[in-house]
Short mmCIF file of N, CA and C in Angstrom, two decimals:
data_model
loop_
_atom_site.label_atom_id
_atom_site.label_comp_id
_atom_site.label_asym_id
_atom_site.label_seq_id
_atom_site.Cartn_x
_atom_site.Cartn_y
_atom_site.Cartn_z
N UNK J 1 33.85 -6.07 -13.73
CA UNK J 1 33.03 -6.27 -12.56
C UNK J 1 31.69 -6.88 -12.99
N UNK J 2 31.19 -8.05 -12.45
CA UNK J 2 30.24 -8.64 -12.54
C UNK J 2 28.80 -7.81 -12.09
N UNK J 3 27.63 -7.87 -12.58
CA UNK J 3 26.91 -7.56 -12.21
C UNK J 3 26.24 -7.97 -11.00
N UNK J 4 25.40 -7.49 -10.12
CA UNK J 4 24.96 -7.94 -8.82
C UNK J 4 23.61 -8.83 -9.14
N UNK J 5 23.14 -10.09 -8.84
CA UNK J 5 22.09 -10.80 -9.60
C UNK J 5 21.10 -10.35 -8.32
N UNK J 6 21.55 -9.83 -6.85
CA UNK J 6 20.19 -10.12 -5.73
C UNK J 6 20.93 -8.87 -4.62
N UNK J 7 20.34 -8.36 -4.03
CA UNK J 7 20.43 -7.40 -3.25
C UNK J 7 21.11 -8.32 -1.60
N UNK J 8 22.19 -7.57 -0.99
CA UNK J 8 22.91 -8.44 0.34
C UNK J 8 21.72 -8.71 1.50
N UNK J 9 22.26 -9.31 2.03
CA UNK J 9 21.30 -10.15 2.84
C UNK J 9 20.94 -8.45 4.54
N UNK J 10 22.42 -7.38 4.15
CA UNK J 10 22.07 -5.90 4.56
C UNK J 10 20.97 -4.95 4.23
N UNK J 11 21.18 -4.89 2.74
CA UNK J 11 20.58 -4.15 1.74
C UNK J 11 18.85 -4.93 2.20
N UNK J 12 18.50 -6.36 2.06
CA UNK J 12 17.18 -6.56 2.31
C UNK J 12 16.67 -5.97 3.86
N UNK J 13 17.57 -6.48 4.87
CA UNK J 13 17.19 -6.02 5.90
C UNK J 13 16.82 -4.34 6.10
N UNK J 14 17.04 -3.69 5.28
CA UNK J 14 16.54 -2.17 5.29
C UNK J 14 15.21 -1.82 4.74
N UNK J 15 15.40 -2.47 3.85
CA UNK J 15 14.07 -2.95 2.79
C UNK J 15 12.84 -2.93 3.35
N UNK J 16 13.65 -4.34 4.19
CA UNK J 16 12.65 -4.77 5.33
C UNK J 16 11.89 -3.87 6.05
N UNK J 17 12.79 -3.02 6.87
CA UNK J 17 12.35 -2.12 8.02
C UNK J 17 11.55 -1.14 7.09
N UNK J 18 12.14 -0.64 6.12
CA UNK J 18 11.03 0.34 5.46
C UNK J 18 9.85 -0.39 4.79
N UNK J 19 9.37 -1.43 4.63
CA UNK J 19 8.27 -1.74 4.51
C UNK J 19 7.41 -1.51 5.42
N UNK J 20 7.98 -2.76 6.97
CA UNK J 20 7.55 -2.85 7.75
C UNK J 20 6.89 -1.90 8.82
N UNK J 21 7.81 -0.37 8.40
CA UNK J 21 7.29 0.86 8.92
C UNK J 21 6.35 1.13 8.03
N UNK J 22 6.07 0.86 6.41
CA UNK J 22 5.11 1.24 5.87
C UNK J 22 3.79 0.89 5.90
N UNK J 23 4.09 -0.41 6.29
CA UNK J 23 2.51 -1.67 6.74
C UNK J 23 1.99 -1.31 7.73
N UNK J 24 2.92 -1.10 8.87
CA UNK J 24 2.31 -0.25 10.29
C UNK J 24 1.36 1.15 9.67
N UNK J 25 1.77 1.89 9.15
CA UNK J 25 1.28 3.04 8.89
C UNK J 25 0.00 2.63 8.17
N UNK J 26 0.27 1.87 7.24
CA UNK J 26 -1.36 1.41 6.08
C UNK J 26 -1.76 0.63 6.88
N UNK J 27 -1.87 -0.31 8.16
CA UNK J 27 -2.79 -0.45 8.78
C UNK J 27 -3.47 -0.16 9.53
N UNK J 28 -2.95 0.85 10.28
CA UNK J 28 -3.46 1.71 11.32
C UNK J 28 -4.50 3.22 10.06
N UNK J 29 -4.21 3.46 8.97
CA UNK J 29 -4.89 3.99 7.70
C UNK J 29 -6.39 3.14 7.87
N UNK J 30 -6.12 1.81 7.48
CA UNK J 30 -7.01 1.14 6.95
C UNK J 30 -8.29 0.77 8.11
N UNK J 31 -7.63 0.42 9.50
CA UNK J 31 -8.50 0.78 10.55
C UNK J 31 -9.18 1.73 10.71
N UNK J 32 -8.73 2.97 10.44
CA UNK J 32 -9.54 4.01 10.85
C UNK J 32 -10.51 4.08 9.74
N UNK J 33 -10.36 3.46 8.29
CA UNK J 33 -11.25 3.81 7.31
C UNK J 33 -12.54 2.69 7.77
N UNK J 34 -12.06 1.46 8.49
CA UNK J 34 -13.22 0.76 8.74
C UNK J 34 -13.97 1.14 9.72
N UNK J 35 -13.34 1.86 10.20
CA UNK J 35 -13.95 2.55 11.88
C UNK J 35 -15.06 3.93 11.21
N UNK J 36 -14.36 4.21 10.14
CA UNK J 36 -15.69 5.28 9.38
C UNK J 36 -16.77 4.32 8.76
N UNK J 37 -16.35 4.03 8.16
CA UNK J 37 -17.65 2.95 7.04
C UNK J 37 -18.72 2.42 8.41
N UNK J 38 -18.24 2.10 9.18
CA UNK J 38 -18.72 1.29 10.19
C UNK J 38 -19.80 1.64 11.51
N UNK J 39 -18.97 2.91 11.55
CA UNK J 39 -19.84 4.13 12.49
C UNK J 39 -21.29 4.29 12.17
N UNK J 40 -22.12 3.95 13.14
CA UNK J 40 -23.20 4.18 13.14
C UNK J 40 -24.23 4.91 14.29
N UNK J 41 -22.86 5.34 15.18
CA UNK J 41 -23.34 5.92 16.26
C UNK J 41 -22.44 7.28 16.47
N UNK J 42 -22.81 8.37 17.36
CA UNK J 42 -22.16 9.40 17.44
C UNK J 42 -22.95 10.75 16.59
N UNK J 43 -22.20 11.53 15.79
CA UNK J 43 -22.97 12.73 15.28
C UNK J 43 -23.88 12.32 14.00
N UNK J 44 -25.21 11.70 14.79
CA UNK J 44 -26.01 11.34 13.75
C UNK J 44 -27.35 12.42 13.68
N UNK J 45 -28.26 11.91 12.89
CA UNK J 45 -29.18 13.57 12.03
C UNK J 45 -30.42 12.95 12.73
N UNK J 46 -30.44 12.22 13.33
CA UNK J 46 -32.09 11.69 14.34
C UNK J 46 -32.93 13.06 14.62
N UNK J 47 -32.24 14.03 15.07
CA UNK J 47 -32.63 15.07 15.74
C UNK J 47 -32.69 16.63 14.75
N UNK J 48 -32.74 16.34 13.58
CA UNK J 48 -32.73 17.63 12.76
C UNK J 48 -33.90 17.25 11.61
N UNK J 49 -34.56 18.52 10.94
CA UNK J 49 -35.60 18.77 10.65
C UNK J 49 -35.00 17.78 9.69
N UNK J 50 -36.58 17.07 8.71
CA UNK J 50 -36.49 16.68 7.58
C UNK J 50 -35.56 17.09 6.30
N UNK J 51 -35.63 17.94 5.82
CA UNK J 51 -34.74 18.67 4.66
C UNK J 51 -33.15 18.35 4.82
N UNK J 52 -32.97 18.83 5.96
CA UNK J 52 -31.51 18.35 5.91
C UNK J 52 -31.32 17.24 6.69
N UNK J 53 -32.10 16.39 7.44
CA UNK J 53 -31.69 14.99 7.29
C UNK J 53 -31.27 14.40 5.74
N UNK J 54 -32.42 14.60 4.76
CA UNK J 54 -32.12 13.58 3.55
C UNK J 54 -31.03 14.30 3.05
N UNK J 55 -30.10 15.60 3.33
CA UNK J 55 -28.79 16.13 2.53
C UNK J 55 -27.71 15.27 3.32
N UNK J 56 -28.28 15.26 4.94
CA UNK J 56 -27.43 14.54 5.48
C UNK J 56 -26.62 13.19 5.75
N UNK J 57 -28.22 12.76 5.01
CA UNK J 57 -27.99 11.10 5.12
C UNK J 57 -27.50 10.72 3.03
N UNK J 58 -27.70 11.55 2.43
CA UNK J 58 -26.89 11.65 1.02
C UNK J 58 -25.37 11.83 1.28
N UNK J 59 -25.05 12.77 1.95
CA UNK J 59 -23.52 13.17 2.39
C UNK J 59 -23.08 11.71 3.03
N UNK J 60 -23.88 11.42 3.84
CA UNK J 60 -22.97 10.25 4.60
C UNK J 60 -22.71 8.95 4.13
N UNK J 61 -24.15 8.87 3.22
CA UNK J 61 -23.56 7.55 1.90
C UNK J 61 -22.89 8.40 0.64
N UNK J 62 -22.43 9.38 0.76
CA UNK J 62 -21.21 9.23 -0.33
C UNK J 62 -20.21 9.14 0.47
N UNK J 63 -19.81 9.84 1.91
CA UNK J 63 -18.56 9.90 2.71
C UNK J 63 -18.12 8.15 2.88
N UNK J 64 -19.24 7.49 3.35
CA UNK J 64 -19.07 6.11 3.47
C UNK J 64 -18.40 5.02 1.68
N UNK J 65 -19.29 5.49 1.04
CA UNK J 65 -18.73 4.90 -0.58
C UNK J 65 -17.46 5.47 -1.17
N UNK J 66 -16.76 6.67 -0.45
CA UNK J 66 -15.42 7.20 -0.60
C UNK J 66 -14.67 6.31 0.31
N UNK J 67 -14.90 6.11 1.20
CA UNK J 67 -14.10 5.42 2.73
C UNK J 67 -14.04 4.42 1.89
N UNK J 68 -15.09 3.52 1.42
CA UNK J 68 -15.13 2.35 1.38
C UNK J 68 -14.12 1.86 0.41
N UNK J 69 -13.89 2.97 -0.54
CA UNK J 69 -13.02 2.58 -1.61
C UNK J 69 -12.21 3.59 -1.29
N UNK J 70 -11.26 3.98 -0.48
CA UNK J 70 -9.87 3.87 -0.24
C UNK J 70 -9.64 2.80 0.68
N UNK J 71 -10.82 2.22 1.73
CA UNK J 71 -10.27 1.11 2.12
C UNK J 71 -9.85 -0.26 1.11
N UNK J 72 -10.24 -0.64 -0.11
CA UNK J 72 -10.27 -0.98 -1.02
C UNK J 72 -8.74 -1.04 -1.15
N UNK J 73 -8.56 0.36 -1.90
CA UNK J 73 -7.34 0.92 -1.90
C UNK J 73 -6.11 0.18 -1.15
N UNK J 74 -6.57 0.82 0.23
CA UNK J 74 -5.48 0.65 1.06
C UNK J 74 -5.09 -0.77 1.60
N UNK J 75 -6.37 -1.77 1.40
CA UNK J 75 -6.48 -3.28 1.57
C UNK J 75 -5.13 -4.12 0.58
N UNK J 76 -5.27 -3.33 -0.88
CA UNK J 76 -4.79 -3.62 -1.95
C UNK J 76 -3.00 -3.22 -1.65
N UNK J 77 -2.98 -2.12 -1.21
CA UNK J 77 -1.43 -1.55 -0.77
C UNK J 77 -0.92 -2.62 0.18
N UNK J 78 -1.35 -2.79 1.31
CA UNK J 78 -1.63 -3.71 2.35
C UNK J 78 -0.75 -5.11 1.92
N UNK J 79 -1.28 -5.83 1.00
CA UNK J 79 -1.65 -6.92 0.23
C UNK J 79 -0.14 -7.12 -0.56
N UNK J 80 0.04 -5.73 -1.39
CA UNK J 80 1.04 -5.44 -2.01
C UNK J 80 2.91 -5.74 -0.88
N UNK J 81 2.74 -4.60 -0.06
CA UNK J 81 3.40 -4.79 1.23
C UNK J 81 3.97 -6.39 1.89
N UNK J 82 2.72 -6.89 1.93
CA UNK J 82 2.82 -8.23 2.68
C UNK J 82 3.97 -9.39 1.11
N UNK J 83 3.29 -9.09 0.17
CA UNK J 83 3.70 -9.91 -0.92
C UNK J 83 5.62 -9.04 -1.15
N UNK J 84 6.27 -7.70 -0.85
CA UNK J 84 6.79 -7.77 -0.79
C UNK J 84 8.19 -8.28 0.49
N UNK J 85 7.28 -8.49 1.45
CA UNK J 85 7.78 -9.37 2.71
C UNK J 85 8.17 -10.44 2.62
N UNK J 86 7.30 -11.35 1.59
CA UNK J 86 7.76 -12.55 1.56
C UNK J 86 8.81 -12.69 0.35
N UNK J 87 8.78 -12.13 -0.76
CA UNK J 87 9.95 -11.78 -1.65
C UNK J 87 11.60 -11.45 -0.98
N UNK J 88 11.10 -10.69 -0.19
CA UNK J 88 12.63 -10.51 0.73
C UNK J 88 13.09 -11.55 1.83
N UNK J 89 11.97 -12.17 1.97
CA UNK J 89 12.46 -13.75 2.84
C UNK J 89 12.57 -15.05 1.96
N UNK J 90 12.71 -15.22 0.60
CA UNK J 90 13.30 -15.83 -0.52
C UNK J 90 14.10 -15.03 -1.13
N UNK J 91 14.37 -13.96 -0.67
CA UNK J 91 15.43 -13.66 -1.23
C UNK J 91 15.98 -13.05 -2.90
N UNK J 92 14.46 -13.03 -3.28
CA UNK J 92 14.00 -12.73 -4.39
C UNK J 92 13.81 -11.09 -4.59
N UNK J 93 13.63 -10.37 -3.66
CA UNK J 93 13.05 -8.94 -3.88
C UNK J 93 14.46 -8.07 -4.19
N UNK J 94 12.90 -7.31 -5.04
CA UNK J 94 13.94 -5.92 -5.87
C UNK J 94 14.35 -6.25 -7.32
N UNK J 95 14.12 -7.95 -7.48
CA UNK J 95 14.94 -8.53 -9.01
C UNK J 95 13.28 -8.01 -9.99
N UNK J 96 13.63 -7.53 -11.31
CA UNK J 96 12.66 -7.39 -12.07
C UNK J 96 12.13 -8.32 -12.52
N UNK J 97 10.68 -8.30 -12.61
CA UNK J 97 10.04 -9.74 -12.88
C UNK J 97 10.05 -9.94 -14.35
N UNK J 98 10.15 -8.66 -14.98
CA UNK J 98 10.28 -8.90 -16.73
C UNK J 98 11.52 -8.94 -17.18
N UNK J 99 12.95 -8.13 -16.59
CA UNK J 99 14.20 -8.36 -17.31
C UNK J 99 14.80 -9.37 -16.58
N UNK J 100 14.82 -9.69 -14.87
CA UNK J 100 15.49 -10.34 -14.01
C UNK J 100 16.79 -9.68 -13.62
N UNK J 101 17.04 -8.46 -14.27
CA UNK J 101 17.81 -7.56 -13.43
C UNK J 101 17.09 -6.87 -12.07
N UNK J 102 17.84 -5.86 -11.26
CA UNK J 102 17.66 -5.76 -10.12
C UNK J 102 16.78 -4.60 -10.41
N UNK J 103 16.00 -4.51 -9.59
CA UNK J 103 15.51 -2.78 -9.59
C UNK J 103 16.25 -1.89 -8.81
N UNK J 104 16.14 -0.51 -9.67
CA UNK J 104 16.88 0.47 -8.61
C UNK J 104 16.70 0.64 -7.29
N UNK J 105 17.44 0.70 -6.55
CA UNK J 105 16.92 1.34 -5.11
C UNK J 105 16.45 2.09 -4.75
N UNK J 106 16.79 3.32 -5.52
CA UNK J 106 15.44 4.59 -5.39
C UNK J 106 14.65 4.41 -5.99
N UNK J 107 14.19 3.45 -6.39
CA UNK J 107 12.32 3.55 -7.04
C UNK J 107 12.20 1.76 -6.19
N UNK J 108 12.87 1.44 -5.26
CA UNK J 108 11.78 0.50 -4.05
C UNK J 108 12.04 1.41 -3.13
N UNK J 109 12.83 2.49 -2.31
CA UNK J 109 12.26 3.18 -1.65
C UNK J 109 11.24 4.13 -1.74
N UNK J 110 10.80 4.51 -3.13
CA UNK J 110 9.71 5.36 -3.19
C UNK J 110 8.50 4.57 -3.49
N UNK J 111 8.77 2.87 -4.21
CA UNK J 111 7.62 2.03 -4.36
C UNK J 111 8.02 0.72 -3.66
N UNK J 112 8.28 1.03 -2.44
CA UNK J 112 8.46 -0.70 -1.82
C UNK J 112 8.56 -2.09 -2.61
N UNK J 113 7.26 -1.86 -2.79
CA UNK J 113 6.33 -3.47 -3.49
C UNK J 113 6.55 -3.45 -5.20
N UNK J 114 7.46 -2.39 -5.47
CA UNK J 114 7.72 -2.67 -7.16
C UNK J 114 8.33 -4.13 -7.21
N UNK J 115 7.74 -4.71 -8.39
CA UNK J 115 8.30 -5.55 -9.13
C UNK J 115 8.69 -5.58 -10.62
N UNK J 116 8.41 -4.16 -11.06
CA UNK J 116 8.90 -4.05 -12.42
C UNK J 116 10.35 -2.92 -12.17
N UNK J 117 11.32 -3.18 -13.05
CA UNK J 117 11.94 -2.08 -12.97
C UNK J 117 11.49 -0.75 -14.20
N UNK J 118 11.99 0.54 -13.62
CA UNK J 118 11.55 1.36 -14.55
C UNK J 118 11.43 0.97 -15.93
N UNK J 119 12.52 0.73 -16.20
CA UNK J 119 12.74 -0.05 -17.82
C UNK J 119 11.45 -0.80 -18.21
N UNK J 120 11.13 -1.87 -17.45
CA UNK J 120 10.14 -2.58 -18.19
C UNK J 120 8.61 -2.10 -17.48
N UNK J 121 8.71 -1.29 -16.46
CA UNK J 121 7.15 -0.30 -16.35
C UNK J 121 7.10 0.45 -17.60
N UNK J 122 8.27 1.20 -18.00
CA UNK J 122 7.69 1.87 -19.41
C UNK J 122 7.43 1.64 -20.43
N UNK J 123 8.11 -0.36 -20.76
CA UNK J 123 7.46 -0.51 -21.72
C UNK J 123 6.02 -1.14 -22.01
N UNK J 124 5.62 -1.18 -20.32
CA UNK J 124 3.75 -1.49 -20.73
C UNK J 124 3.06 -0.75 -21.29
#
């Protein structure tokens, strides 16, 4: 039995949908992280004594420099996602980019956007 060089034109279409449910989810993520960074109105410290304004307004530029970098993050996942979209519309996805064998199927359902297979992730 020959080996399989590319995943069926079935097998991508699943692929597909589980990305595509995954991109929905990381963008509606990534909105809400810009909707924090961004907020500048609502439960703000205008109205509380000095002392804990400046704890308050410390808390809210670190809450904001955390947001900001999982939006980062999640921009990058995002990014990842989209690049495995177009791999599966050439027809290319799932093949390892270092052996050119296929990757397993349970490690693109647990990592979508892999392009290494286990094999050659472990040998980085």
């Amino acid at each position: 039995m020959t080996e399989k060089k590319r995943y069926t034109d079935e097998e991508l279409q699943d692929f597909k949908d589980l990305i595509n449910s995954k991109l929905e989810k990381a963008r509606k993520d990534y909105d809400t992280l810009k909707a924090v960074i961004s907020n500048s109105s609502g439960n703000d410290i205008e109205d509380t004594s000095p002392t804990f304004k400046v704890l308050e307004e410390g808390a809210s530029v670190l809450s904001k420099e955390e947001a900001g970098r999982l939006a980062q993050r999640q921009a990058k996942f995002i990014s990842h996602l989209e690049g495995a979209l177009i791999r599966i519309e050439n027809k290319t996805y799932g093949i390892c980019r270092e052996t050119g064998k296929l990757i397993a199927p349970e490690r693109l359902r647990a990592v979508p956007h892999a392009t290494l297979s286990i094999e050659a992730k472990n040998k980085q």
